PDB file of C-alpha atoms in Angstrom:
ATOM      1  CA  ASP A   1     -26.171  -8.070 -56.122  1.00  0.00           C
ATOM      2  CA  THR A   2     -28.460  -8.345 -53.429  1.00  0.00           C
ATOM      3  CA  ALA A   3     -29.583 -11.507 -52.630  1.00  0.00           C
ATOM      4  CA  VAL A   4     -32.738 -11.172 -50.457  1.00  0.00           C
ATOM      5  CA  SER A   5     -34.295  -7.774 -50.240  1.00  0.00           C
ATOM      6  CA  GLN A   6     -37.175  -6.569 -48.204  1.00  0.00           C
ATOM      7  CA  THR A   7     -38.877  -2.983 -49.160  1.00  0.00           C
ATOM      8  CA  PRO A   8     -39.566  -1.192 -47.205  1.00  0.00           C
ATOM      9  CA  LYS A   9     -37.078  -0.633 -44.757  1.00  0.00           C
ATOM     10  CA  TYR A  10     -38.691   1.269 -42.309  1.00  0.00           C
ATOM     11  CA  LEU A  11     -42.700   1.179 -41.905  1.00  0.00           C
ATOM     12  CA  VAL A  12     -44.739   3.704 -39.267  1.00  0.00           C
ATOM     13  CA  THR A  13     -48.216   3.843 -39.110  1.00  0.00           C
ATOM     14  CA  GLN A  14     -50.896   3.803 -36.999  1.00  0.00           C
ATOM     15  CA  MET A  15     -53.114   1.430 -35.246  1.00  0.00           C
ATOM     16  CA  GLY A  16     -55.990  -0.086 -37.502  1.00  0.00           C
ATOM     17  CA  ASN A  17     -54.264  -0.045 -40.670  1.00  0.00           C
ATOM     18  CA  ASP A  18     -53.201  -2.618 -43.213  1.00  0.00           C
ATOM     19  CA  LYS A  19     -49.620  -2.606 -44.374  1.00  0.00           C
ATOM     20  CA  SER A  20     -47.964  -4.945 -46.330  1.00  0.00           C
ATOM     21  CA  ILE A  21     -43.604  -6.011 -46.722  1.00  0.00           C
ATOM     22  CA  LYS A  22     -42.463  -7.856 -49.458  1.00  0.00           C
ATOM     23  CA  CYS A  23     -39.688 -10.001 -49.697  1.00  0.00           C
ATOM     24  CA  GLU A  24     -37.721 -10.866 -52.855  1.00  0.00           C
ATOM     25  CA  GLN A  25     -34.716 -13.527 -53.076  1.00  0.00           C
ATOM     26  CA  ASN A  26     -32.163 -13.992 -56.455  1.00  0.00           C
ATOM     27  CA  LEU A  27     -30.931 -16.662 -55.143  1.00  0.00           C
ATOM     28  CA  GLY A  28     -32.773 -19.901 -56.727  1.00  0.00           C
ATOM     29  CA  HIS A  29     -34.038 -20.684 -53.177  1.00  0.00           C
ATOM     30  CA  ASP A  30     -37.063 -22.686 -52.812  1.00  0.00           C
ATOM     31  CA  THR A  31     -38.085 -22.508 -49.708  1.00  0.00           C
ATOM     32  CA  MET A  32     -38.587 -18.435 -48.107  1.00  0.00           C
ATOM     33  CA  TYR A  33     -39.271 -17.096 -44.207  1.00  0.00           C
ATOM     34  CA  TRP A  34     -40.926 -14.673 -42.059  1.00  0.00           C
ATOM     35  CA  TYR A  35     -39.158 -13.786 -38.146  1.00  0.00           C
ATOM     36  CA  LYS A  36     -40.332 -11.699 -36.376  1.00  0.00           C
ATOM     37  CA  GLN A  37     -37.320  -9.661 -33.812  1.00  0.00           C
ATOM     38  CA  ASP A  38     -38.633  -8.029 -31.047  1.00  0.00           C
ATOM     39  CA  SER A  39     -37.834  -5.495 -28.688  1.00  0.00           C
ATOM     40  CA  LYS A  40     -35.677  -8.073 -26.844  1.00  0.00           C
ATOM     41  CA  LYS A  41     -33.823  -9.489 -29.859  1.00  0.00           C
ATOM     42  CA  PHE A  42     -35.440 -12.573 -29.663  1.00  0.00           C
ATOM     43  CA  LEU A  43     -36.352 -14.005 -33.386  1.00  0.00           C
ATOM     44  CA  LYS A  44     -39.232 -16.122 -33.751  1.00  0.00           C
ATOM     45  CA  ILE A  45     -40.779 -17.935 -37.092  1.00  0.00           C
ATOM     46  CA  MET A  46     -44.270 -17.117 -38.096  1.00  0.00           C
ATOM     47  CA  PHE A  47     -44.130 -18.845 -42.021  1.00  0.00           C
ATOM     48  CA  SER A  48     -42.399 -20.318 -44.636  1.00  0.00           C
ATOM     49  CA  TYR A  49     -43.420 -21.253 -48.363  1.00  0.00           C
ATOM     50  CA  ASN A  50     -41.932 -23.921 -49.976  1.00  0.00           C
ATOM     51  CA  ASN A  51     -42.055 -23.588 -53.642  1.00  0.00           C
ATOM     52  CA  LYS A  52     -44.990 -21.533 -53.172  1.00  0.00           C
ATOM     53  CA  GLU A  53     -46.633 -23.806 -50.603  1.00  0.00           C
ATOM     54  CA  LEU A  54     -47.522 -22.960 -46.887  1.00  0.00           C
ATOM     55  CA  ILE A  55     -45.427 -25.487 -45.044  1.00  0.00           C
ATOM     56  CA  ILE A  56     -44.715 -23.815 -41.507  1.00  0.00           C
ATOM     57  CA  ASN A  57     -47.658 -21.490 -39.428  1.00  0.00           C
ATOM     58  CA  GLU A  58     -47.047 -20.891 -36.117  1.00  0.00           C
ATOM     59  CA  THR A  59     -48.962 -19.627 -33.748  1.00  0.00           C
ATOM     60  CA  VAL A  60     -49.790 -16.016 -35.655  1.00  0.00           C
ATOM     61  CA  PRO A  61     -53.285 -13.980 -35.474  1.00  0.00           C
ATOM     62  CA  ASN A  62     -55.012 -14.562 -38.643  1.00  0.00           C
ATOM     63  CA  ARG A  63     -54.516 -10.879 -39.311  1.00  0.00           C
ATOM     64  CA  PHE A  64     -50.943 -11.496 -40.434  1.00  0.00           C
ATOM     65  CA  SER A  65     -50.907 -13.098 -44.080  1.00  0.00           C
ATOM     66  CA  PRO A  66     -48.389 -14.391 -46.229  1.00  0.00           C
ATOM     67  CA  LYS A  67     -48.407 -14.744 -49.670  1.00  0.00           C
ATOM     68  CA  SER A  68     -46.197 -16.066 -52.034  1.00  0.00           C
ATOM     69  CA  PRO A  69     -46.837 -15.500 -55.861  1.00  0.00           C
ATOM     70  CA  ASP A  70     -43.652 -17.158 -56.785  1.00  0.00           C
ATOM     71  CA  LYS A  71     -41.004 -19.156 -55.540  1.00  0.00           C
ATOM     72  CA  ALA A  72     -38.939 -15.764 -55.426  1.00  0.00           C
ATOM     73  CA  HIS A  73     -41.184 -13.793 -53.378  1.00  0.00           C
ATOM     74  CA  LEU A  74     -42.553 -14.286 -50.341  1.00  0.00           C
ATOM     75  CA  ASN A  75     -45.145 -11.047 -48.767  1.00  0.00           C
ATOM     76  CA  LEU A  76     -46.735 -10.280 -45.700  1.00  0.00           C
ATOM     77  CA  HIS A  77     -49.882  -8.822 -45.177  1.00  0.00           C
ATOM     78  CA  ILE A  78     -50.977  -7.540 -41.566  1.00  0.00           C
ATOM     79  CA  ASN A  79     -54.394  -6.333 -41.316  1.00  0.00           C
ATOM     80  CA  SER A  80     -55.689  -4.125 -38.290  1.00  0.00           C
ATOM     81  CA  LEU A  81     -52.362  -3.486 -36.889  1.00  0.00           C
ATOM     82  CA  GLU A  82     -51.940  -3.060 -33.385  1.00  0.00           C
ATOM     83  CA  LEU A  83     -49.551  -1.564 -31.056  1.00  0.00           C
ATOM     84  CA  GLY A  84     -48.240  -4.992 -30.361  1.00  0.00           C
ATOM     85  CA  ASP A  85     -47.013  -5.618 -33.774  1.00  0.00           C
ATOM     86  CA  SER A  86     -44.018  -3.314 -33.430  1.00  0.00           C
ATOM     87  CA  ALA A  87     -41.115  -4.943 -34.230  1.00  0.00           C
ATOM     88  CA  VAL A  88     -38.480  -6.071 -36.995  1.00  0.00           C
ATOM     89  CA  TYR A  89     -39.433  -8.103 -39.388  1.00  0.00           C
ATOM     90  CA  PHE A  90     -36.858 -10.172 -41.120  1.00  0.00           C
ATOM     91  CA  CYS A  91     -37.204 -12.377 -44.216  1.00  0.00           C
ATOM     92  CA  ALA A  92     -35.029 -15.168 -45.473  1.00  0.00           C
ATOM     93  CA  SER A  93     -34.448 -18.021 -47.641  1.00  0.00           C
ATOM     94  CA  ARG A  94     -33.061 -21.176 -47.795  1.00  0.00           C
ATOM     95  CA  LEU A  95     -31.896 -23.677 -51.133  1.00  0.00           C
ATOM     96  CA  GLY A  96     -32.681 -26.764 -49.055  1.00  0.00           C
ATOM     97  CA  GLY A  97     -30.804 -29.580 -48.144  1.00  0.00           C
ATOM     98  CA  ASP A  98     -26.888 -29.023 -46.999  1.00  0.00           C
ATOM     99  CA  PRO A  99     -25.563 -27.131 -45.938  1.00  0.00           C
ATOM    100  CA  ASP A 100     -28.778 -25.441 -44.177  1.00  0.00           C
ATOM    101  CA  THR A 101     -27.665 -22.341 -44.792  1.00  0.00           C
ATOM    102  CA  GLN A 102     -30.638 -19.150 -44.367  1.00  0.00           C
ATOM    103  CA  TYR A 103     -30.167 -16.081 -46.006  1.00  0.00           C
ATOM    104  CA  PHE A 104     -31.708 -13.236 -44.375  1.00  0.00           C
ATOM    105  CA  GLY A 105     -33.231  -9.742 -45.160  1.00  0.00           C
ATOM    106  CA  PRO A 106     -31.799  -6.752 -44.434  1.00  0.00           C
ATOM    107  CA  GLY A 107     -34.750  -6.715 -42.066  1.00  0.00           C
ATOM    108  CA  THR A 108     -37.966  -4.423 -41.993  1.00  0.00           C
ATOM    109  CA  ARG A 109     -38.576  -1.990 -38.599  1.00  0.00           C
ATOM    110  CA  LEU A 110     -42.553  -1.599 -38.163  1.00  0.00           C
ATOM    111  CA  THR A 111     -43.416   0.937 -35.447  1.00  0.00           C
ATOM    112  CA  VAL A 112     -47.412   0.833 -35.127  1.00  0.00           C
ATOM    113  CA  LEU A 113     -48.242   4.358 -33.091  1.00  0.00           C
TER     114      LEU A 113
ATOM    115  CA  LYS B   1     -38.112 -21.866 -20.198  1.00  0.00           C
ATOM    116  CA  ASN B   2     -37.078 -21.269 -23.877  1.00  0.00           C
ATOM    117  CA  GLU B   3     -35.897 -24.386 -25.830  1.00  0.00           C
ATOM    118  CA  VAL B   4     -32.669 -23.036 -26.258  1.00  0.00           C
ATOM    119  CA  GLU B   5     -30.399 -20.724 -23.780  1.00  0.00           C
ATOM    120  CA  GLN B   6     -27.715 -19.222 -24.376  1.00  0.00           C
ATOM    121  CA  SER B   7     -24.994 -17.272 -21.802  1.00  0.00           C
ATOM    122  CA  PRO B   8     -24.019 -14.632 -21.022  1.00  0.00           C
ATOM    123  CA  GLN B   9     -26.860 -11.947 -22.092  1.00  0.00           C
ATOM    124  CA  ASN B  10     -24.015  -9.389 -22.338  1.00  0.00           C
ATOM    125  CA  LEU B  11     -20.304  -9.743 -22.855  1.00  0.00           C
ATOM    126  CA  THR B  12     -17.777  -6.946 -23.101  1.00  0.00           C
ATOM    127  CA  ALA B  13     -14.209  -7.378 -23.667  1.00  0.00           C
ATOM    128  CA  GLN B  14     -11.220  -5.656 -24.437  1.00  0.00           C
ATOM    129  CA  GLU B  15      -9.552  -6.151 -27.240  1.00  0.00           C
ATOM    130  CA  GLY B  16      -7.048  -9.429 -28.414  1.00  0.00           C
ATOM    131  CA  GLU B  17      -9.115 -11.070 -25.424  1.00  0.00           C
ATOM    132  CA  PHE B  18     -10.613 -14.983 -26.159  1.00  0.00           C
ATOM    133  CA  ILE B  19     -14.341 -14.939 -25.913  1.00  0.00           C
ATOM    134  CA  THR B  20     -17.011 -17.492 -25.975  1.00  0.00           C
ATOM    135  CA  ILE B  21     -20.701 -17.932 -25.926  1.00  0.00           C
ATOM    136  CA  ASN B  22     -22.135 -20.747 -24.447  1.00  0.00           C
ATOM    137  CA  CYS B  23     -25.908 -21.959 -26.016  1.00  0.00           C
ATOM    138  CA  SER B  24     -27.597 -24.733 -24.270  1.00  0.00           C
ATOM    139  CA  TYR B  25     -30.840 -26.738 -25.619  1.00  0.00           C
ATOM    140  CA  SER B  26     -33.402 -29.249 -24.436  1.00  0.00           C
ATOM    141  CA  VAL B  27     -35.005 -30.661 -27.691  1.00  0.00           C
ATOM    142  CA  GLY B  28     -33.558 -32.883 -30.503  1.00  0.00           C
ATOM    143  CA  ILE B  29     -31.741 -31.504 -32.772  1.00  0.00           C
ATOM    144  CA  SER B  30     -31.086 -32.231 -36.339  1.00  0.00           C
ATOM    145  CA  ALA B  31     -28.291 -28.930 -36.624  1.00  0.00           C
ATOM    146  CA  LEU B  32     -26.987 -26.192 -34.996  1.00  0.00           C
ATOM    147  CA  HIS B  33     -26.415 -22.719 -36.516  1.00  0.00           C
ATOM    148  CA  TRP B  34     -24.803 -19.851 -35.330  1.00  0.00           C
ATOM    149  CA  LEU B  35     -25.819 -16.393 -36.131  1.00  0.00           C
ATOM    150  CA  GLN B  36     -23.899 -12.962 -36.227  1.00  0.00           C
ATOM    151  CA  GLN B  37     -26.558  -9.596 -36.112  1.00  0.00           C
ATOM    152  CA  HIS B  38     -24.710  -6.266 -37.030  1.00  0.00           C
ATOM    153  CA  PRO B  39     -25.670  -2.933 -34.873  1.00  0.00           C
ATOM    154  CA  GLY B  40     -27.299  -1.966 -38.365  1.00  0.00           C
ATOM    155  CA  GLY B  41     -29.273  -5.263 -38.121  1.00  0.00           C
ATOM    156  CA  GLY B  42     -28.034  -7.292 -40.892  1.00  0.00           C
ATOM    157  CA  ILE B  43     -28.018 -11.160 -39.507  1.00  0.00           C
ATOM    158  CA  VAL B  44     -25.691 -13.467 -41.313  1.00  0.00           C
ATOM    159  CA  SER B  45     -25.221 -17.309 -40.904  1.00  0.00           C
ATOM    160  CA  LEU B  46     -21.472 -17.692 -39.494  1.00  0.00           C
ATOM    161  CA  PHE B  47     -21.951 -21.783 -39.189  1.00  0.00           C
ATOM    162  CA  MET B  48     -24.364 -24.955 -38.811  1.00  0.00           C
ATOM    163  CA  LEU B  49     -23.175 -27.485 -37.273  1.00  0.00           C
ATOM    164  CA  SER B  50     -24.582 -31.642 -36.396  1.00  0.00           C
ATOM    165  CA  SER B  51     -21.388 -32.318 -35.069  1.00  0.00           C
ATOM    166  CA  GLY B  52     -18.012 -31.450 -33.890  1.00  0.00           C
ATOM    167  CA  LYS B  53     -15.932 -28.565 -34.897  1.00  0.00           C
ATOM    168  CA  LYS B  54     -15.908 -25.839 -37.720  1.00  0.00           C
ATOM    169  CA  LYS B  55     -13.202 -23.326 -37.589  1.00  0.00           C
ATOM    170  CA  HIS B  56     -13.362 -19.992 -39.777  1.00  0.00           C
ATOM    171  CA  GLY B  57     -11.202 -17.038 -39.264  1.00  0.00           C
ATOM    172  CA  ARG B  58     -10.784 -16.186 -36.031  1.00  0.00           C
ATOM    173  CA  LEU B  59     -14.216 -18.069 -35.044  1.00  0.00           C
ATOM    174  CA  ILE B  60     -14.476 -21.861 -33.876  1.00  0.00           C
ATOM    175  CA  ALA B  61     -17.713 -22.936 -33.376  1.00  0.00           C
ATOM    176  CA  THR B  62     -18.368 -26.263 -31.340  1.00  0.00           C
ATOM    177  CA  ILE B  63     -21.230 -28.963 -30.821  1.00  0.00           C
ATOM    178  CA  ASN B  64     -21.663 -31.617 -27.869  1.00  0.00           C
ATOM    179  CA  ILE B  65     -24.904 -34.189 -29.241  1.00  0.00           C
ATOM    180  CA  GLN B  66     -24.790 -36.014 -26.219  1.00  0.00           C
ATOM    181  CA  GLU B  67     -24.535 -32.793 -23.802  1.00  0.00           C
ATOM    182  CA  LYS B  68     -27.062 -30.362 -25.772  1.00  0.00           C
ATOM    183  CA  HIS B  69     -24.451 -27.637 -25.562  1.00  0.00           C
ATOM    184  CA  SER B  70     -22.631 -25.880 -27.892  1.00  0.00           C
ATOM    185  CA  SER B  71     -19.843 -22.763 -27.956  1.00  0.00           C
ATOM    186  CA  LEU B  72     -18.980 -19.934 -30.424  1.00  0.00           C
ATOM    187  CA  HIS B  73     -15.444 -18.806 -29.632  1.00  0.00           C
ATOM    188  CA  ILE B  74     -13.832 -15.727 -31.150  1.00  0.00           C
ATOM    189  CA  THR B  75      -9.946 -16.257 -30.655  1.00  0.00           C
ATOM    190  CA  ALA B  76      -7.997 -12.202 -30.859  1.00  0.00           C
ATOM    191  CA  SER B  77     -11.078 -10.031 -30.393  1.00  0.00           C
ATOM    192  CA  HIS B  78     -11.602  -6.945 -32.132  1.00  0.00           C
ATOM    193  CA  PRO B  79     -13.908  -4.385 -32.081  1.00  0.00           C
ATOM    194  CA  ARG B  80     -15.525  -5.334 -35.465  1.00  0.00           C
ATOM    195  CA  ASP B  81     -16.821  -8.024 -33.513  1.00  0.00           C
ATOM    196  CA  SER B  82     -19.183  -6.201 -31.481  1.00  0.00           C
ATOM    197  CA  ALA B  83     -22.551  -7.710 -32.801  1.00  0.00           C
ATOM    198  CA  VAL B  84     -25.846  -9.883 -31.534  1.00  0.00           C
ATOM    199  CA  TYR B  85     -24.713 -13.491 -31.708  1.00  0.00           C
ATOM    200  CA  ILE B  86     -27.370 -16.081 -32.227  1.00  0.00           C
ATOM    201  CA  CYS B  87     -27.492 -19.463 -31.461  1.00  0.00           C
ATOM    202  CA  ALA B  88     -30.314 -21.696 -33.310  1.00  0.00           C
ATOM    203  CA  VAL B  89     -31.152 -24.649 -33.501  1.00  0.00           C
ATOM    204  CA  ARG B  90     -33.089 -27.032 -36.174  1.00  0.00           C
ATOM    205  CA  SER B  91     -35.578 -30.007 -34.625  1.00  0.00           C
ATOM    206  CA  ALA B  92     -35.056 -33.386 -35.346  1.00  0.00           C
ATOM    207  CA  VAL B  93     -38.765 -33.766 -34.590  1.00  0.00           C
ATOM    208  CA  GLY B  94     -40.939 -34.522 -38.119  1.00  0.00           C
ATOM    209  CA  GLY B  95     -37.824 -34.821 -40.144  1.00  0.00           C
ATOM    210  CA  THR B  96     -36.182 -32.174 -42.002  1.00  0.00           C
ATOM    211  CA  SER B  97     -39.233 -29.737 -41.173  1.00  0.00           C
ATOM    212  CA  TYR B  98     -37.797 -27.488 -44.166  1.00  0.00           C
ATOM    213  CA  GLY B  99     -35.188 -25.787 -42.029  1.00  0.00           C
ATOM    214  CA  LYS B 100     -37.657 -24.505 -39.137  1.00  0.00           C
ATOM    215  CA  LEU B 101     -35.307 -23.032 -36.740  1.00  0.00           C
ATOM    216  CA  THR B 102     -35.872 -22.224 -32.669  1.00  0.00           C
ATOM    217  CA  PHE B 103     -33.742 -19.292 -31.428  1.00  0.00           C
ATOM    218  CA  GLY B 104     -31.909 -18.101 -28.714  1.00  0.00           C
ATOM    219  CA  GLN B 105     -32.358 -14.817 -26.936  1.00  0.00           C
ATOM    220  CA  GLY B 106     -28.806 -13.743 -28.190  1.00  0.00           C
ATOM    221  CA  THR B 107     -25.959 -13.058 -26.973  1.00  0.00           C
ATOM    222  CA  ILE B 108     -24.606  -8.734 -26.941  1.00  0.00           C
ATOM    223  CA  LEU B 109     -21.128  -8.567 -27.247  1.00  0.00           C
ATOM    224  CA  THR B 110     -19.023  -5.581 -26.881  1.00  0.00           C
ATOM    225  CA  VAL B 111     -15.343  -4.889 -27.409  1.00  0.00           C
ATOM    226  CA  HIS B 112     -13.452  -2.102 -26.528  1.00  0.00           C
ATOM    227  CA  PRO B 113     -10.326  -0.976 -28.495  1.00  0.00           C
TER     228      PRO B 113
END
């Protein structure tokens, strides 16, 4: 009964490739997020969708494109991967209102060689 | 300088010790979160605070809005408490802003038996 799931868990790829990470939540939440955690464990928000609509778009290279086919799914597509894209990417979801708790997926460790 | 600063960055304790992790922030906030990241990588929300104090088992979180400061305390620490503890704030600017979080750099806690 995984609440927020991500696939794949590990992704190893060459520079220049295009890859996607998928996220699904079965909590009925309205808002979903993508976060990037760097090698120093620092988390930073990348994107957020509310009911399939993009509401937060931080300063992220436009090689990163989120897509939300429905409010239970938020996928992240990355074009022309670079070494600096290596990180752990976390998906999260939130119902909205109070309590304002975010539920995180298990993370996808991306390694770009 | 990061908008959210945690101290200490690394903390080592003996089992049974009382532990305090501090978080200071420089922006107006509507809520503050404490998160725990297990050695396996999963992130769990521990508390959300907008004022006062909350307690859950051996964990206590406090916040002082005027001083822009929060603390996470662990009583009777145990090796299973070893994890990264992350403070995150939800900015008050622009309303609730769909729960956009800004993170501290995390505190790595190691509790030895």
